[in-house]
Amino acid sequence: FSGSSYRAAGWQPIGSTKGYEKLKKGYRYHGKVKEVYVYVVEEEFRRIIGCERRSYPQEGSLTTHKEERLPMMIQEVGYNPDLIDWAGIEKEVVGRIAEELVEFHRLFGDCFRRKEQRLLGQSYLGGLLSDVPRKNVEAIALAFLGPRAVRCQQNFLSRYLWDEERMLERHQGLLAEAVGEEDGMHTVDSTEIPKKGKESVGVARQYCGNLGKRENCQSGVFVGYTSRKGYGLVDRRLYVPKIWFEEQYA
């Protein structure tokens, strides 16, 4: 099926289905993929229904001015007090924490392809450490960069590329300089993160160590390093359950 008659009549292809059918609760995979066509009856339909097409800013909208202001923006949002207490950060250091975070992030600057991506990385990292109640992309972008940067922050995680291998090597080198000793030791352990939804990669009903029972969660294997000088993470891998390789996730 090529849809020649539809195309000739002015119908426009917009994609195809995924081979699922809707049930009362959830979906069932049947494997019959269908093409989807639409016919534009009124070209100005957006104006008629009062829904104008929105234009989203590209990476270039994240200016150098915002990069210079980011330490101040991070400080204004504030840090998670529980995280600061857990990490044992002294009160006099809290006042410098924004500048320290930005300086640390600059050590990985050459891992990003564009300056705008580096700014998005800084804002996302700051958001994860902040007191923003919900740590999703939209909430972080709104808190640090404003509403015009929400789509850019989403693209940063879903589409933009950075050199993850170089970033990991840089991190491991910094960790070795800070806490490396001849009699240091590696530790390997798994950690599970409870999840309510089913969309996060690798999420499934499996044993969750944090809860001590089988529950919907993600699981990962982490390698750490410990010495008398301190400790830190060295590497990580996400565990992907067998169910994620079945047809329903194809």
Tab-separated table of C-alpha atoms in Angstrom:
chain	number	residue	atom	x	y	z
A	1	PHE	CA	0.000	0.000	0.000
A	2	SER	CA	1.551	3.297	-1.106
A	3	GLY	CA	-1.434	5.590	-0.591
A	4	SER	CA	-1.230	6.927	-4.151
A	5	SER	CA	-4.956	7.589	-4.447
A	6	TYR	CA	-5.034	9.414	-1.114
A	7	ARG	CA	-2.021	11.543	-2.020
A	8	ALA	CA	-3.497	12.354	-5.416
A	9	ALA	CA	-6.689	13.531	-3.703
A	10	GLY	CA	-4.766	15.899	-1.441
A	11	TRP	CA	-4.506	13.770	1.693
A	12	GLN	CA	-1.244	14.192	3.605
A	13	PRO	CA	0.615	11.346	5.365
A	14	ILE	CA	1.580	12.186	8.957
A	15	GLY	CA	3.015	8.857	10.103
A	16	SER	CA	1.873	5.381	11.031
A	17	THR	CA	0.415	3.537	13.988
A	18	LYS	CA	2.501	1.326	16.262
A	19	GLY	CA	0.384	-1.803	15.866
A	20	TYR	CA	-1.601	-1.509	19.092
A	21	GLU	CA	-5.316	-1.447	19.828
A	22	LYS	CA	-7.031	0.327	22.722
A	23	LEU	CA	-8.587	-1.823	25.411
A	24	LYS	CA	-10.540	-0.820	28.495
A	25	LYS	CA	-7.332	-0.814	30.502
A	26	GLY	CA	-4.220	-0.188	28.469
A	27	TYR	CA	-3.312	-1.415	24.996
A	28	ARG	CA	-2.762	-4.728	23.213
A	29	TYR	CA	-0.211	-5.301	20.473
A	30	HIS	CA	-1.629	-6.892	17.288
A	31	GLY	CA	1.174	-6.016	14.861
A	32	LYS	CA	-0.998	-4.466	12.122
A	33	VAL	CA	0.686	-1.158	11.350
A	34	LYS	CA	-1.483	1.368	9.510
A	35	GLU	CA	-0.559	4.608	7.786
A	36	VAL	CA	-2.328	7.758	8.950
A	37	TYR	CA	-3.504	10.431	6.496
A	38	VAL	CA	-5.209	13.763	7.138
A	39	TYR	CA	-7.063	16.111	4.833
A	40	VAL	CA	-6.855	19.850	5.494
A	41	VAL	CA	-10.375	21.200	5.057
A	42	GLU	CA	-9.633	24.752	6.180
A	43	GLU	CA	-6.056	26.053	5.991
A	44	GLU	CA	-6.764	28.772	8.551
A	45	PHE	CA	-8.357	26.412	11.043
A	46	ARG	CA	-5.908	27.433	13.779
A	47	ARG	CA	-6.984	31.063	13.517
A	48	ILE	CA	-10.660	30.087	13.420
A	49	ILE	CA	-10.516	28.044	16.625
A	50	GLY	CA	-8.187	30.528	18.323
A	51	CYS	CA	-5.162	28.241	18.488
A	52	GLU	CA	-2.272	29.954	16.743
A	53	ARG	CA	0.816	27.910	15.965
A	54	ARG	CA	3.462	28.455	18.625
A	55	SER	CA	7.064	29.086	17.660
A	56	TYR	CA	9.722	27.640	19.932
A	57	PRO	CA	13.163	29.176	20.352
A	58	GLN	CA	16.206	27.358	19.075
A	59	GLU	CA	19.438	26.844	20.972
A	60	GLY	CA	20.657	30.306	20.023
A	61	SER	CA	18.046	31.920	22.269
A	62	LEU	CA	20.103	30.883	25.288
A	63	THR	CA	22.404	33.865	25.400
A	64	THR	CA	25.787	34.490	26.947
A	65	HIS	CA	24.030	36.873	29.327
A	66	LYS	CA	22.091	33.977	30.812
A	67	GLU	CA	25.252	31.926	31.124
A	68	GLU	CA	26.872	34.717	33.130
A	69	ARG	CA	23.794	35.016	35.352
A	70	LEU	CA	23.415	31.278	35.961
A	71	PRO	CA	25.318	31.214	39.290
A	72	MET	CA	22.997	33.940	40.591
A	73	MET	CA	19.950	32.086	39.263
A	74	ILE	CA	21.058	28.866	40.957
A	75	GLN	CA	21.527	30.705	44.236
A	76	GLU	CA	18.108	32.359	43.931
A	77	VAL	CA	16.330	29.037	43.454
A	78	GLY	CA	18.075	27.514	46.445
A	79	TYR	CA	19.379	24.059	47.268
A	80	ASN	CA	17.627	21.095	48.764
A	81	PRO	CA	18.356	21.465	52.508
A	82	ASP	CA	18.116	17.709	53.047
A	83	LEU	CA	20.799	17.159	50.414
A	84	ILE	CA	23.078	19.747	51.997
A	85	ASP	CA	22.691	18.147	55.427
A	86	TRP	CA	23.265	14.654	54.014
A	87	ALA	CA	26.436	15.731	52.210
A	88	GLY	CA	27.763	17.506	55.298
A	89	ILE	CA	28.228	20.842	53.509
A	90	GLU	CA	29.242	23.563	55.940
A	91	LYS	CA	27.067	26.661	56.186
A	92	GLU	CA	29.820	29.042	55.078
A	93	VAL	CA	30.262	26.980	51.912
A	94	VAL	CA	26.585	27.218	50.951
A	95	GLY	CA	27.073	30.850	49.951
A	96	ARG	CA	29.675	29.815	47.359
A	97	ILE	CA	28.002	26.640	46.192
A	98	ALA	CA	26.513	28.118	43.011
A	99	GLU	CA	29.869	29.423	41.788
A	100	GLU	CA	31.550	26.141	42.738
A	101	LEU	CA	28.967	24.159	40.768
A	102	VAL	CA	29.406	26.283	37.646
A	103	GLU	CA	33.206	26.046	37.870
A	104	PHE	CA	32.996	22.273	38.277
A	105	HIS	CA	30.691	21.996	35.273
A	106	ARG	CA	33.124	24.015	33.142
A	107	LEU	CA	35.662	21.216	33.546
A	108	PHE	CA	33.401	19.223	31.204
A	109	GLY	CA	32.813	22.059	28.744
A	110	ASP	CA	34.584	20.368	25.825
A	111	CYS	CA	32.221	17.380	26.126
A	112	PHE	CA	29.404	19.471	24.633
A	113	ARG	CA	29.165	20.422	20.981
A	114	ARG	CA	27.769	23.920	21.531
A	115	LYS	CA	27.904	26.570	24.222
A	116	GLU	CA	24.113	26.513	24.498
A	117	GLN	CA	24.230	22.821	25.365
A	118	ARG	CA	26.689	23.551	28.158
A	119	LEU	CA	24.267	26.102	29.593
A	120	LEU	CA	21.402	23.615	29.421
A	121	GLY	CA	23.565	21.037	31.172
A	122	GLN	CA	24.352	23.492	33.956
A	123	SER	CA	20.714	24.362	34.489
A	124	TYR	CA	19.646	20.710	34.557
A	125	LEU	CA	22.388	19.771	37.017
A	126	GLY	CA	21.473	22.716	39.217
A	127	GLY	CA	17.822	21.709	39.052
A	128	LEU	CA	18.530	18.184	40.270
A	129	LEU	CA	20.331	19.615	43.312
A	130	SER	CA	17.816	22.391	43.946
A	131	ASP	CA	14.718	22.658	46.103
A	132	VAL	CA	12.427	22.618	43.041
A	133	PRO	CA	9.638	20.259	44.226
A	134	ARG	CA	9.266	18.260	41.001
A	135	LYS	CA	12.514	17.380	39.241
A	136	ASN	CA	11.073	17.174	35.728
A	137	VAL	CA	12.479	18.985	32.704
A	138	GLU	CA	9.754	21.619	32.516
A	139	ALA	CA	9.956	22.583	36.187
A	140	ILE	CA	13.751	22.881	36.054
A	141	ALA	CA	13.707	24.964	32.869
A	142	LEU	CA	11.071	27.324	34.278
A	143	ALA	CA	13.015	27.788	37.511
A	144	PHE	CA	16.417	28.449	35.933
A	145	LEU	CA	15.998	29.641	32.354
A	146	GLY	CA	12.394	30.774	31.923
A	147	PRO	CA	9.409	29.573	29.847
A	148	ARG	CA	11.083	30.173	26.471
A	149	ALA	CA	13.723	27.550	27.257
A	150	VAL	CA	11.420	24.640	28.141
A	151	ARG	CA	11.575	23.089	24.664
A	152	CYS	CA	15.354	23.582	24.519
A	153	GLN	CA	15.774	21.806	27.851
A	154	GLN	CA	13.612	18.937	26.607
A	155	ASN	CA	15.687	18.651	23.431
A	156	PHE	CA	18.868	18.662	25.501
A	157	LEU	CA	17.886	15.342	27.078
A	158	SER	CA	16.092	13.733	24.142
A	159	ARG	CA	17.926	14.905	20.999
A	160	TYR	CA	21.158	16.804	21.608
A	161	LEU	CA	24.405	14.846	21.675
A	162	TRP	CA	27.376	15.144	23.998
A	163	ASP	CA	30.523	13.076	24.481
A	164	GLU	CA	29.439	10.804	27.315
A	165	GLU	CA	32.586	8.661	27.166
A	166	ARG	CA	34.898	11.662	27.511
A	167	MET	CA	32.731	13.023	30.305
A	168	LEU	CA	32.975	9.756	32.238
A	169	GLU	CA	36.754	9.580	31.769
A	170	ARG	CA	37.095	13.184	32.962
A	171	HIS	CA	35.018	12.405	36.044
A	172	GLN	CA	37.066	9.303	36.832
A	173	GLY	CA	40.291	11.287	36.494
A	174	LEU	CA	39.065	14.005	38.856
A	175	LEU	CA	37.932	11.375	41.345
A	176	ALA	CA	41.329	9.664	41.215
A	177	GLU	CA	43.102	12.974	41.885
A	178	ALA	CA	40.834	13.752	44.826
A	179	VAL	CA	40.604	10.443	46.701
A	180	GLY	CA	42.897	7.957	44.928
A	181	GLU	CA	45.206	5.838	47.113
A	182	GLU	CA	47.170	2.638	46.612
A	183	ASP	CA	45.024	0.714	49.079
A	184	GLY	CA	41.688	2.076	47.860
A	185	MET	CA	38.927	-0.373	47.005
A	186	HIS	CA	36.081	-0.704	44.512
A	187	THR	CA	32.542	-1.579	45.539
A	188	VAL	CA	29.836	-2.954	43.255
A	189	ASP	CA	26.180	-2.853	44.205
A	190	SER	CA	22.731	-2.422	42.710
A	191	THR	CA	20.310	0.365	43.519
A	192	GLU	CA	16.617	0.501	42.722
A	193	ILE	CA	14.478	3.594	42.213
A	194	PRO	CA	10.703	3.200	42.774
A	195	LYS	CA	8.572	4.398	39.854
A	196	LYS	CA	4.826	4.902	39.530
A	197	GLY	CA	4.633	4.973	35.735
A	198	LYS	CA	5.750	2.571	33.015
A	199	GLU	CA	7.444	4.925	30.541
A	200	SER	CA	10.911	5.241	32.104
A	201	VAL	CA	13.462	3.017	30.363
A	202	GLY	CA	13.936	-0.320	32.121
A	203	VAL	CA	11.085	0.142	34.578
A	204	ALA	CA	9.292	-3.071	35.559
A	205	ARG	CA	7.892	-4.906	38.547
A	206	GLN	CA	11.003	-6.364	40.165
A	207	TYR	CA	12.740	-6.530	43.525
A	208	CYS	CA	13.309	-3.051	44.946
A	209	GLY	CA	15.996	-2.908	47.619
A	210	ASN	CA	14.859	0.519	48.835
A	211	LEU	CA	11.434	-0.908	49.682
A	212	GLY	CA	12.488	-4.468	50.520
A	213	LYS	CA	9.915	-6.059	48.215
A	214	ARG	CA	8.890	-6.497	44.575
A	215	GLU	CA	7.659	-3.197	43.214
A	216	ASN	CA	7.543	-1.110	40.054
A	217	CYS	CA	11.054	0.359	39.781
A	218	GLN	CA	14.236	0.901	37.794
A	219	SER	CA	17.377	-0.999	38.717
A	220	GLY	CA	20.990	-0.118	38.072
A	221	VAL	CA	24.425	-1.507	38.893
A	222	PHE	CA	26.921	1.014	40.267
A	223	VAL	CA	30.680	0.848	40.785
A	224	GLY	CA	32.103	2.993	43.565
A	225	TYR	CA	35.571	3.761	44.881
A	226	THR	CA	36.489	4.214	48.541
A	227	SER	CA	39.694	5.254	50.281
A	228	ARG	CA	40.717	7.013	53.481
A	229	LYS	CA	40.444	10.319	51.591
A	230	GLY	CA	36.830	9.848	50.569
A	231	TYR	CA	34.587	8.031	48.118
A	232	GLY	CA	32.693	8.489	44.873
A	233	LEU	CA	30.967	6.764	41.970
A	234	VAL	CA	33.123	5.406	39.148
A	235	ASP	CA	30.635	3.959	36.655
A	236	ARG	CA	27.044	2.764	36.247
A	237	ARG	CA	24.827	0.599	34.056
A	238	LEU	CA	21.044	0.485	33.811
A	239	TYR	CA	19.553	-2.991	34.161
A	240	VAL	CA	17.003	-3.677	31.425
A	241	PRO	CA	14.563	-6.504	32.315
A	242	LYS	CA	13.733	-9.242	29.807
A	243	ILE	CA	10.204	-7.894	29.342
A	244	TRP	CA	11.649	-4.820	27.604
A	245	PHE	CA	12.769	-7.033	24.705
A	246	GLU	CA	9.296	-8.460	24.092
A	247	GLU	CA	6.843	-7.354	21.389
A	248	GLN	CA	4.884	-4.972	23.582
A	249	TYR	CA	7.974	-2.739	23.851
A	250	ALA	CA	9.058	-3.105	20.212
